[in-house]
Short mmCIF file of C-alpha atoms in Angstrom, two decimals:
data_model
loop_
_atom_site.label_atom_id
_atom_site.label_comp_id
_atom_site.label_asym_id
_atom_site.label_seq_id
_atom_site.Cartn_x
_atom_site.Cartn_y
_atom_site.Cartn_z
CA MET A 1 -13.19 -3.16 -53.47
CA PRO A 2 -9.49 -4.26 -52.60
CA SER A 3 -7.91 -2.06 -50.00
CA HIS A 4 -4.40 -0.54 -50.12
CA ALA A 5 -2.13 1.61 -48.05
CA VAL A 6 0.48 4.09 -49.53
CA LEU A 7 2.71 6.65 -47.98
CA THR A 8 3.63 9.80 -50.14
CA THR A 9 6.55 12.04 -49.20
CA VAL A 10 5.58 15.56 -50.17
CA ALA A 11 6.78 19.10 -50.11
CA ASP A 12 5.91 20.86 -47.18
CA GLN A 13 3.67 23.37 -48.64
CA PRO A 14 -0.14 24.22 -48.35
CA GLY A 15 -2.50 22.65 -50.66
CA MET A 16 -0.52 19.05 -50.67
CA LEU A 17 -3.27 17.30 -49.10
CA HIS A 18 -5.72 19.00 -51.54
CA ARG A 19 -3.79 17.73 -54.48
CA VAL A 20 -3.26 14.16 -53.23
CA THR A 21 -6.69 13.33 -52.44
CA GLU A 22 -7.61 14.68 -56.12
CA VAL A 23 -6.31 11.66 -57.31
CA LEU A 24 -8.02 9.36 -55.12
CA ALA A 25 -11.44 11.42 -55.69
CA ARG A 26 -10.67 10.92 -59.52
CA HIS A 27 -10.84 7.47 -59.05
CA ASP A 28 -13.83 6.95 -56.53
CA ALA A 29 -11.39 5.89 -54.11
CA ASN A 30 -13.09 5.56 -50.60
CA ILE A 31 -10.11 6.98 -48.05
CA GLN A 32 -10.26 4.79 -44.90
CA HIS A 33 -7.52 6.34 -43.10
CA ILE A 34 -5.25 9.36 -43.31
CA ASP A 35 -2.35 10.52 -41.32
CA ILE A 36 0.03 13.43 -41.88
CA VAL A 37 3.18 12.75 -40.30
CA HIS A 38 5.54 16.02 -40.07
CA GLU A 39 8.30 15.95 -37.35
CA PRO A 40 11.06 18.32 -37.21
CA HIS A 41 13.91 17.48 -38.97
CA ARG A 42 11.94 14.83 -41.50
CA GLU A 43 10.37 15.39 -44.89
CA ALA A 44 6.33 15.55 -44.74
CA GLU A 45 4.85 12.56 -45.31
CA VAL A 46 1.16 11.66 -46.08
CA TYR A 47 -0.10 8.19 -45.25
CA LEU A 48 -3.33 6.95 -46.87
CA GLU A 49 -5.44 3.79 -46.52
CA PHE A 50 -8.25 3.57 -49.02
CA ALA A 51 -10.36 1.11 -51.30
CA SER A 52 -10.34 1.33 -54.91
CA GLU A 53 -11.37 -0.52 -58.01
CA THR A 54 -8.31 1.22 -60.03
CA PRO A 55 -5.41 -0.99 -59.72
CA ILE A 56 -3.20 0.31 -57.00
CA ASP A 57 -0.03 0.87 -59.63
CA GLN A 58 -2.10 2.99 -61.68
CA ILE A 59 -2.81 5.04 -58.67
CA VAL A 60 0.52 5.13 -57.50
CA HIS A 61 1.59 6.35 -61.05
CA GLU A 62 -0.61 9.48 -60.86
CA LEU A 63 0.20 10.29 -57.39
CA GLN A 64 3.72 10.28 -58.40
CA ASP A 65 2.89 12.87 -61.27
CA VAL A 66 1.60 15.65 -58.75
CA PRO A 67 3.75 18.50 -58.21
CA GLY A 68 5.14 18.36 -54.87
CA VAL A 69 4.99 14.61 -54.41
CA MET A 70 8.46 13.19 -53.91
CA ARG A 71 8.09 9.64 -53.35
CA VAL A 72 5.12 7.11 -53.21
CA ASP A 73 5.46 3.81 -51.05
CA ILE A 74 3.06 0.89 -51.37
CA ARG A 75 2.84 -0.14 -47.32
CA GLN A 76 0.94 -2.61 -45.21
CA SER A 77 -2.05 -1.06 -43.48
CA PHE A 78 -2.28 0.31 -39.72
CA GLY A 79 -5.56 -1.54 -39.17
CA LYS A 80 -3.68 -4.97 -39.96
CA VAL A 81 -0.65 -3.64 -37.53
CA TYR A 82 -2.38 -2.10 -34.81
CA GLY A 83 -5.56 -3.37 -35.02
CA LYS A 84 -8.64 -2.65 -32.31
CA ARG A 85 -8.00 -0.15 -29.67
CA ILE A 86 -8.81 -0.07 -26.47
CA ILE A 87 -8.34 3.22 -24.61
CA ILE A 88 -7.87 3.42 -20.76
CA ILE A 89 -8.27 6.77 -18.84
CA GLY A 90 -7.94 7.94 -15.65
CA GLY A 91 -5.66 7.98 -12.32
CA GLY A 92 -2.23 6.51 -12.89
CA ALA A 93 -2.54 3.85 -10.22
CA GLN A 94 -5.93 2.22 -11.55
CA VAL A 95 -5.04 2.95 -15.08
CA GLY A 96 -1.83 0.85 -14.76
CA GLN A 97 -3.78 -2.19 -13.02
CA VAL A 98 -6.29 -2.31 -15.71
CA ALA A 99 -3.75 -1.79 -18.99
CA MET A 100 -1.78 -4.77 -17.17
CA GLY A 101 -4.83 -7.05 -17.48
CA ALA A 102 -5.85 -5.90 -20.52
CA ILE A 103 -2.16 -6.30 -22.18
CA ILE A 104 -1.66 -9.79 -21.05
CA GLU A 105 -5.28 -10.68 -22.12
CA ALA A 106 -4.71 -9.03 -25.74
CA ASP A 107 -1.32 -11.02 -25.83
CA ARG A 108 -3.28 -14.47 -25.51
CA HIS A 109 -5.70 -13.21 -28.61
CA ASN A 110 -3.00 -11.74 -30.52
CA ILE A 111 -1.00 -14.88 -30.54
CA ARG A 112 -4.15 -16.43 -32.16
CA GLY A 113 -4.57 -13.86 -34.98
CA GLU A 114 -6.01 -11.07 -33.36
CA HIS A 115 -4.35 -7.58 -33.54
CA ILE A 116 -5.54 -5.57 -30.24
CA SER A 117 -3.47 -2.67 -29.06
CA VAL A 118 -4.10 -1.04 -25.57
CA ASP A 119 -3.73 2.72 -25.25
CA THR A 120 -3.82 4.71 -21.97
CA ILE A 121 -3.66 8.31 -20.78
CA PRO A 122 -3.30 9.15 -17.01
CA LEU A 123 -5.11 12.20 -16.56
CA VAL A 124 -6.49 14.18 -13.39
CA GLY A 125 -9.31 16.80 -13.61
CA GLU A 126 -12.97 16.72 -14.44
CA HIS A 127 -12.85 18.77 -17.37
CA GLU A 128 -9.57 17.05 -18.76
CA LEU A 129 -11.19 13.62 -18.40
CA ALA A 130 -14.53 14.43 -20.22
CA ALA A 131 -12.54 16.22 -22.89
CA ALA A 132 -10.37 13.00 -23.36
CA VAL A 133 -13.74 10.81 -23.06
CA ARG A 134 -15.25 12.95 -25.64
CA ALA A 135 -12.17 12.59 -27.96
CA VAL A 136 -12.37 8.67 -28.27
CA VAL A 137 -14.91 8.61 -30.59
CA LEU A 138 -12.74 10.72 -32.88
CA LEU A 139 -9.66 8.33 -32.58
CA PRO A 140 -9.42 5.73 -35.40
CA ARG A 141 -10.06 2.02 -34.75
CA VAL A 142 -11.39 2.53 -30.88
CA LYS A 143 -13.71 -0.10 -30.02
CA LEU A 144 -14.09 0.10 -26.05
CA LEU A 145 -13.26 2.82 -23.32
CA VAL A 146 -12.38 1.79 -19.78
CA LEU A 147 -12.88 4.70 -17.01
CA ALA A 148 -10.14 3.91 -14.32
CA GLY A 149 -10.31 5.95 -11.05
CA SER A 150 -11.62 6.23 -7.76
CA LEU A 151 -14.46 9.43 -8.03
CA MET A 152 -15.62 10.39 -11.42
CA GLY A 153 -18.83 12.33 -12.45
CA GLY A 154 -20.43 15.39 -13.20
CA GLU A 155 -19.07 16.34 -16.84
CA ILE A 156 -17.38 13.06 -17.34
CA THR A 157 -20.72 11.33 -16.90
CA LYS A 158 -22.34 13.52 -19.56
CA ALA A 159 -19.23 12.56 -22.01
CA VAL A 160 -19.70 9.16 -21.14
CA GLU A 161 -23.29 9.41 -22.15
CA ASP A 162 -22.43 11.06 -25.27
CA VAL A 163 -19.92 8.66 -26.29
CA ARG A 164 -22.25 5.64 -25.73
CA GLY A 165 -24.71 7.63 -27.92
CA LYS A 166 -22.29 7.13 -30.46
CA GLY A 167 -22.01 3.52 -30.34
CA MET A 168 -18.89 3.27 -27.93
CA ARG A 169 -19.00 0.68 -25.28
CA VAL A 170 -17.65 1.93 -21.88
CA ILE A 171 -16.45 -0.27 -18.73
CA SER A 172 -16.10 1.57 -15.55
CA LEU A 173 -14.43 0.52 -12.51
CA ASN A 174 -16.48 0.39 -9.31
CA MET A 175 -16.06 3.79 -8.00
CA ALA A 176 -17.58 6.70 -6.51
CA GLY A 177 -19.50 9.35 -8.45
CA SER A 178 -21.89 8.60 -11.02
CA VAL A 179 -19.85 7.41 -14.02
CA PRO A 180 -20.41 3.51 -12.82
CA ASP A 181 -24.12 4.33 -13.54
CA ALA A 182 -23.58 5.56 -16.90
CA ALA A 183 -21.45 2.56 -18.24
CA ASP A 184 -22.53 -0.46 -19.92
CA LEU A 185 -20.48 -2.44 -17.37
CA VAL A 186 -19.03 -2.07 -13.98
CA VAL A 187 -15.83 -3.91 -12.53
CA THR A 188 -14.22 -3.97 -9.21
CA ASP A 189 -11.11 -5.71 -9.88
CA PRO A 190 -8.79 -3.57 -12.21
CA VAL A 191 -7.16 -6.50 -13.53
CA GLN A 192 -10.21 -8.18 -14.45
CA ALA A 193 -11.79 -4.97 -16.06
CA GLY A 194 -8.88 -4.85 -18.43
CA VAL A 195 -9.25 -8.62 -19.27
CA MET A 196 -13.28 -8.11 -19.81
CA ALA A 197 -12.27 -4.84 -21.99
CA VAL A 198 -10.13 -6.92 -24.41
CA MET A 199 -12.74 -10.28 -24.06
CA ALA A 200 -15.27 -7.76 -25.31
CA VAL A 201 -13.59 -6.89 -28.59
CA ALA A 202 -11.77 -9.97 -29.35
CA ASP A 203 -13.30 -12.09 -31.87
CA THR A 204 -11.43 -14.83 -30.54
CA ALA A 205 -13.22 -14.70 -27.19
CA LYS A 206 -16.83 -15.36 -26.30
CA PHE A 207 -17.84 -12.40 -24.19
CA ASP A 208 -20.71 -10.20 -25.17
CA ILE A 209 -20.66 -7.14 -23.37
CA MET A 210 -24.18 -6.29 -24.86
CA ARG A 211 -25.31 -9.38 -22.71
CA GLN A 212 -23.63 -7.56 -19.63
CA GLN A 213 -25.86 -4.30 -19.68
CA ASN A 214 -25.48 -2.63 -16.38
CA ARG A 215 -24.16 -5.93 -14.32
CA ARG A 216 -21.71 -5.20 -11.71
CA TYR A 217 -18.86 -7.69 -10.91
CA MET B 1 -0.21 31.08 -37.29
CA PRO B 2 -3.44 30.33 -34.92
CA SER B 3 -4.22 26.43 -34.51
CA HIS B 4 -7.77 25.47 -34.85
CA ALA B 5 -9.73 21.98 -34.60
CA VAL B 6 -12.77 21.23 -36.30
CA LEU B 7 -15.16 18.15 -36.77
CA THR B 8 -16.86 17.92 -40.18
CA THR B 9 -19.94 15.67 -40.22
CA VAL B 10 -20.07 14.75 -44.01
CA ALA B 11 -21.71 12.56 -46.55
CA ASP B 12 -20.62 9.28 -47.15
CA GLN B 13 -19.49 9.66 -50.69
CA PRO B 14 -16.11 9.64 -52.49
CA GLY B 15 -14.52 12.94 -52.98
CA MET B 16 -15.48 14.69 -49.92
CA LEU B 17 -11.98 14.77 -48.19
CA HIS B 18 -10.92 16.51 -51.53
CA ARG B 19 -13.76 18.83 -51.16
CA VAL B 20 -13.17 19.59 -47.87
CA THR B 21 -9.55 20.48 -48.22
CA GLU B 22 -10.10 22.49 -50.92
CA VAL B 23 -11.43 25.39 -48.56
CA LEU B 24 -8.18 25.13 -46.43
CA ALA B 25 -5.92 25.16 -49.59
CA ARG B 26 -7.88 28.30 -50.49
CA HIS B 27 -6.84 30.00 -47.34
CA ASP B 28 -3.06 28.36 -47.19
CA ALA B 29 -3.89 26.50 -43.99
CA ASN B 30 -1.29 24.33 -42.98
CA ILE B 31 -3.10 20.98 -41.88
CA GLN B 32 -1.42 19.49 -38.94
CA HIS B 33 -3.28 16.47 -38.30
CA ILE B 34 -6.57 14.66 -39.69
CA ASP B 35 -8.69 11.78 -38.72
CA ILE B 36 -11.26 9.75 -40.96
CA VAL B 37 -13.84 8.38 -38.24
CA HIS B 38 -16.49 5.88 -39.83
CA GLU B 39 -17.86 3.35 -37.76
CA PRO B 40 -20.68 1.22 -38.55
CA HIS B 41 -24.16 3.12 -37.61
CA ARG B 42 -22.78 6.58 -37.55
CA GLU B 43 -22.41 9.32 -39.58
CA ALA B 44 -18.88 9.80 -41.26
CA GLU B 45 -16.93 12.60 -39.85
CA VAL B 46 -13.67 14.12 -40.70
CA TYR B 47 -11.57 15.89 -38.02
CA LEU B 48 -9.01 18.42 -38.95
CA GLU B 49 -6.36 20.39 -36.98
CA PHE B 50 -4.65 23.09 -38.88
CA ALA B 51 -2.93 26.45 -38.55
CA SER B 52 -4.30 29.58 -40.62
CA GLU B 53 -4.40 33.40 -40.79
CA THR B 54 -7.76 33.56 -41.79
CA PRO B 55 -10.41 33.89 -38.79
CA ILE B 56 -11.93 30.51 -37.93
CA ASP B 57 -15.50 31.75 -38.45
CA GLN B 58 -14.67 32.68 -42.34
CA ILE B 59 -13.35 29.08 -42.71
CA VAL B 60 -16.20 27.18 -40.77
CA HIS B 61 -18.51 29.13 -43.04
CA GLU B 62 -17.12 28.12 -46.14
CA LEU B 63 -16.70 24.49 -45.06
CA GLN B 64 -20.57 24.76 -44.03
CA ASP B 65 -21.06 25.53 -47.94
CA VAL B 66 -19.45 22.54 -49.19
CA PRO B 67 -21.87 20.11 -50.85
CA GLY B 68 -22.26 16.98 -48.73
CA VAL B 69 -21.00 18.91 -45.37
CA MET B 70 -23.75 18.27 -42.92
CA ARG B 71 -22.26 20.01 -39.91
CA VAL B 72 -19.09 21.68 -38.96
CA ASP B 73 -18.31 22.10 -35.11
CA ILE B 74 -15.08 23.83 -33.60
CA ARG B 75 -13.22 21.23 -31.07
CA GLN B 76 -10.34 21.11 -28.74
CA SER B 77 -7.18 19.85 -30.41
CA PHE B 78 -6.23 16.35 -29.86
CA GLY B 79 -2.35 17.52 -29.30
CA LYS B 80 -3.77 19.28 -26.06
CA VAL B 81 -5.79 16.32 -24.90
CA TYR B 82 -3.70 13.38 -25.55
CA GLY B 83 -0.13 14.88 -26.31
CA LYS B 84 2.85 12.99 -26.89
CA ARG B 85 2.88 9.26 -27.15
CA ILE B 86 5.02 6.50 -25.96
CA ILE B 87 4.55 3.46 -27.93
CA ILE B 88 5.59 0.03 -26.09
CA ILE B 89 5.65 -3.23 -28.26
CA GLY B 90 6.64 -6.76 -27.33
CA GLY B 91 5.59 -9.73 -25.10
CA GLY B 92 2.73 -9.50 -22.93
CA ALA B 93 4.43 -10.08 -19.78
CA GLN B 94 7.21 -7.31 -20.48
CA VAL B 95 4.79 -4.71 -22.06
CA GLY B 96 2.52 -4.73 -18.71
CA GLN B 97 5.47 -4.12 -16.53
CA VAL B 98 6.86 -1.01 -18.94
CA ALA B 99 3.29 0.07 -19.41
CA MET B 100 2.92 0.08 -15.35
CA GLY B 101 6.29 2.27 -14.85
CA ALA B 102 5.34 4.56 -17.83
CA ILE B 103 1.70 5.35 -16.92
CA ILE B 104 2.54 5.73 -13.16
CA GLU B 105 5.43 8.01 -14.23
CA ALA B 106 3.22 9.77 -16.97
CA ASP B 107 0.42 10.56 -14.24
CA ARG B 108 3.17 12.71 -12.26
CA HIS B 109 4.23 14.68 -14.99
CA ASN B 110 0.33 15.21 -16.41
CA ILE B 111 -0.58 16.59 -12.90
CA ARG B 112 2.17 19.41 -13.67
CA GLY B 113 0.75 20.31 -17.04
CA GLU B 114 2.20 17.65 -19.42
CA HIS B 115 0.25 15.50 -21.66
CA ILE B 116 1.59 12.03 -22.35
CA SER B 117 -0.07 9.13 -23.21
CA VAL B 118 1.18 5.40 -23.41
CA ASP B 119 0.00 3.20 -25.74
CA THR B 120 1.07 -0.70 -26.01
CA ILE B 121 0.54 -3.41 -28.22
CA PRO B 122 1.66 -7.05 -27.11
CA LEU B 123 2.84 -8.87 -30.31
CA VAL B 124 4.51 -12.03 -31.21
CA GLY B 125 6.77 -12.98 -34.09
CA GLU B 126 9.93 -11.08 -36.05
CA HIS B 127 7.74 -10.10 -39.05
CA GLU B 128 4.80 -8.48 -36.88
CA LEU B 129 7.34 -6.90 -34.57
CA ALA B 130 9.09 -5.09 -37.14
CA ALA B 131 6.12 -4.12 -39.07
CA ALA B 132 5.02 -2.61 -35.77
CA VAL B 133 8.29 -0.89 -35.40
CA ARG B 134 8.27 0.48 -38.83
CA ALA B 135 4.68 1.88 -38.36
CA VAL B 136 5.64 3.68 -35.33
CA VAL B 137 7.15 6.69 -37.44
CA LEU B 138 3.85 6.99 -39.09
CA LEU B 139 1.75 7.30 -35.99
CA PRO B 140 0.96 11.16 -34.86
CA ARG B 141 2.69 12.44 -31.83
CA VAL B 142 4.95 9.57 -31.03
CA LYS B 143 7.94 10.80 -29.25
CA LEU B 144 9.78 7.48 -28.08
CA LEU B 145 9.23 3.57 -28.74
CA VAL B 146 10.19 0.86 -26.04
CA LEU B 147 11.13 -2.60 -27.21
CA ALA B 148 9.82 -4.83 -24.23
CA GLY B 149 10.64 -8.83 -24.72
CA SER B 150 13.17 -11.33 -24.04
CA LEU B 151 14.38 -12.03 -27.69
CA MET B 152 14.50 -9.83 -30.69
CA GLY B 153 16.80 -9.46 -33.50
CA GLY B 154 16.90 -9.96 -37.14
CA GLU B 155 14.31 -7.92 -39.17
CA ILE B 156 13.34 -6.21 -35.89
CA THR B 157 16.81 -4.87 -35.60
CA LYS B 158 16.51 -3.54 -38.93
CA ALA B 159 13.78 -1.81 -38.43
CA VAL B 160 14.72 -0.05 -35.00
CA GLU B 161 17.78 1.32 -37.19
CA ASP B 162 15.49 2.55 -39.81
CA VAL B 163 13.22 4.54 -37.18
CA ARG B 164 16.21 5.58 -35.30
CA GLY B 165 17.45 7.17 -38.80
CA LYS B 166 13.97 9.12 -39.26
CA GLY B 167 14.81 10.77 -35.51
CA MET B 168 12.53 8.24 -33.42
CA ARG B 169 14.17 7.58 -29.80
CA VAL B 170 14.25 4.06 -28.83
CA ILE B 171 14.63 2.17 -25.38
CA SER B 172 15.14 -1.70 -25.42
CA LEU B 173 15.05 -3.83 -22.29
CA ASN B 174 18.34 -5.76 -21.78
CA MET B 175 17.32 -8.88 -23.65
CA ALA B 176 18.88 -11.60 -26.06
CA GLY B 177 19.25 -10.73 -29.57
CA SER B 178 20.60 -7.68 -31.33
CA VAL B 179 18.12 -5.03 -30.61
CA PRO B 180 19.41 -3.93 -27.57
CA ASP B 181 22.70 -3.01 -29.59
CA ALA B 182 20.92 -1.07 -32.06
CA ALA B 183 18.74 1.23 -29.20
CA ASP B 184 19.58 4.72 -27.79
CA LEU B 185 19.52 3.18 -24.17
CA VAL B 186 19.19 0.02 -22.57
CA VAL B 187 17.52 -0.68 -19.45
CA THR B 188 17.24 -4.22 -17.48
CA ASP B 189 13.92 -3.38 -15.32
CA PRO B 190 10.86 -3.14 -17.12
CA VAL B 191 9.14 -0.60 -14.72
CA GLN B 192 12.37 1.55 -14.74
CA ALA B 193 12.44 1.22 -18.71
CA GLY B 194 8.65 2.60 -18.45
CA VAL B 195 9.71 5.57 -16.34
CA MET B 196 12.70 6.47 -18.37
CA ALA B 197 10.67 6.74 -21.26
CA VAL B 198 8.19 9.13 -19.56
CA MET B 199 11.27 11.08 -18.41
CA ALA B 200 13.11 11.25 -21.72
CA VAL B 201 10.28 12.96 -23.24
CA ALA B 202 8.58 15.08 -20.33
CA ASP B 203 9.26 18.89 -20.35
CA THR B 204 9.06 18.68 -16.98
CA ALA B 205 11.57 16.20 -16.33
CA LYS B 206 15.33 16.89 -16.41
CA PHE B 207 16.26 13.39 -18.25
CA ASP B 208 18.06 14.00 -21.56
CA ILE B 209 18.10 10.72 -23.21
CA MET B 210 20.76 11.73 -25.80
CA ARG B 211 23.13 12.08 -23.22
CA GLN B 212 22.51 8.39 -22.14
CA GLN B 213 23.54 7.03 -25.65
CA ASN B 214 24.64 3.38 -25.62
CA ARG B 215 24.53 3.50 -21.69
CA ARG B 216 23.22 0.14 -20.17
CA TYR B 217 21.24 0.38 -16.62
#
C-alpha cells in the first residue's frame, strides 16, 4: 500500500482527533505515525503518516470537509527525514562521548543514504533512569539504546531486561553495577560504543549485534 | 484539568485509533500527545497523554471495553521523562561538538530538576537539511534548534525563516552562507553554542535568548 504524510491544521477543541481519524478508518488506512503539535501561540496541528489504497487526493478532500479542519497539506514523511533513532541515556560526561562517536559514525552512513539520528538524555538517579529506559520502547523509530554511565543496577537492570524482552537492542558501557550483565553487548571505550551502536542499525554497515551477544570489548 | 498517560495494547487492524479516541472524545479529553508503536514481532500499542475531568479509572474502564483493545496500563508521561528537546542538525564534526556542550550543560540542569534532552541528526545536502529544519516544528516538545555546519544557505535559510515564523528559536554556528543572518543568535564556538542552547530553554538558567537577538559571539 502506498504511504502518505499529511499535516492538518485544526480547531483547538475536544474530539478533533476522533473526527480526523474517522476519515482514515473509512478508507481502511493503516496509521503508522501520528503527532499532535500544540505549542503556545500556534494553531493546533495533527501530523499523520498512513498507508492506504485510496488515492491521497481523495483522502485530503475528505479531511478538508471535516468540521474544525482548517487546512490539509501533503508532507514528506518523518521516517524519511529523521529515520532510525539511537537513544543514549546516562551521565553527562559519558553520554557526551558516546554521542560524539555515534554522530560522527552516523554522518558517514547518512552520506551513503542512511537516515540515522542520535538522541540523548543526561539523567541522574535510579528511578529516573529506569523510567527513561522503559519509555524507549514507546518512542517511535528507536532501534537501539546505549546506557552510558559509571554505575547502574537495580531498577535500571530490570528496565533493561524488560525492553530487551520487547526486542530492543541494548549496548552498555563497561561499568559498575549489574546493567552490563543485562545488555546485548558491553563496550569500554565510549566513542567506540557510539560507533558500534550506529554500525548495528545501519544497513550500510556489516556489523550484526546478534552475533556479538554478551561479548565485551 | 488533571493530566494522564495510558498505554493501550491493541489489535493490528484499521480503525483502532478511531475507536480509542472515541472514548476520549466522549469525555471531552484534551489529547496532548499520542504515539503509535508498531515494531515487527511486537503487539501494536497506542500511547496517549491527555487532560480530562473524568476520573482516570473510569476512562481506563471504558477503553478496556473497546473491541480490539487487549490491555490498558496507566504510565508516567513522556513529558516528565524526556522533557524539553533541543535539536542539533548539520555536519557530523560540528554536530558532535555542539551536542557535547549541550549534553554536559543539560546534565547540570537536569540534576536540579529540569528534563532536557538533546537530539541530533548529521545530514548532508541543502534539500535534506531544509526538510529536517522544517520537520522540527512538527516534532513534539522541541524548544530550540541549533544549526551546526560550515556552509548553509538557500533553501535552508528559507526553512529557518519559516520555523522562526512559527515561534521556534534558532541558534546558528558562525559559518559561511546566509543561515547565520536568519538565526536568533550566532555563536562561533560549537561547545558554547550547545551550552547556550540549553541555557536558553532551562528554567534553572537566567539566559534569555530574546534579549540576544542578532548578537554574535
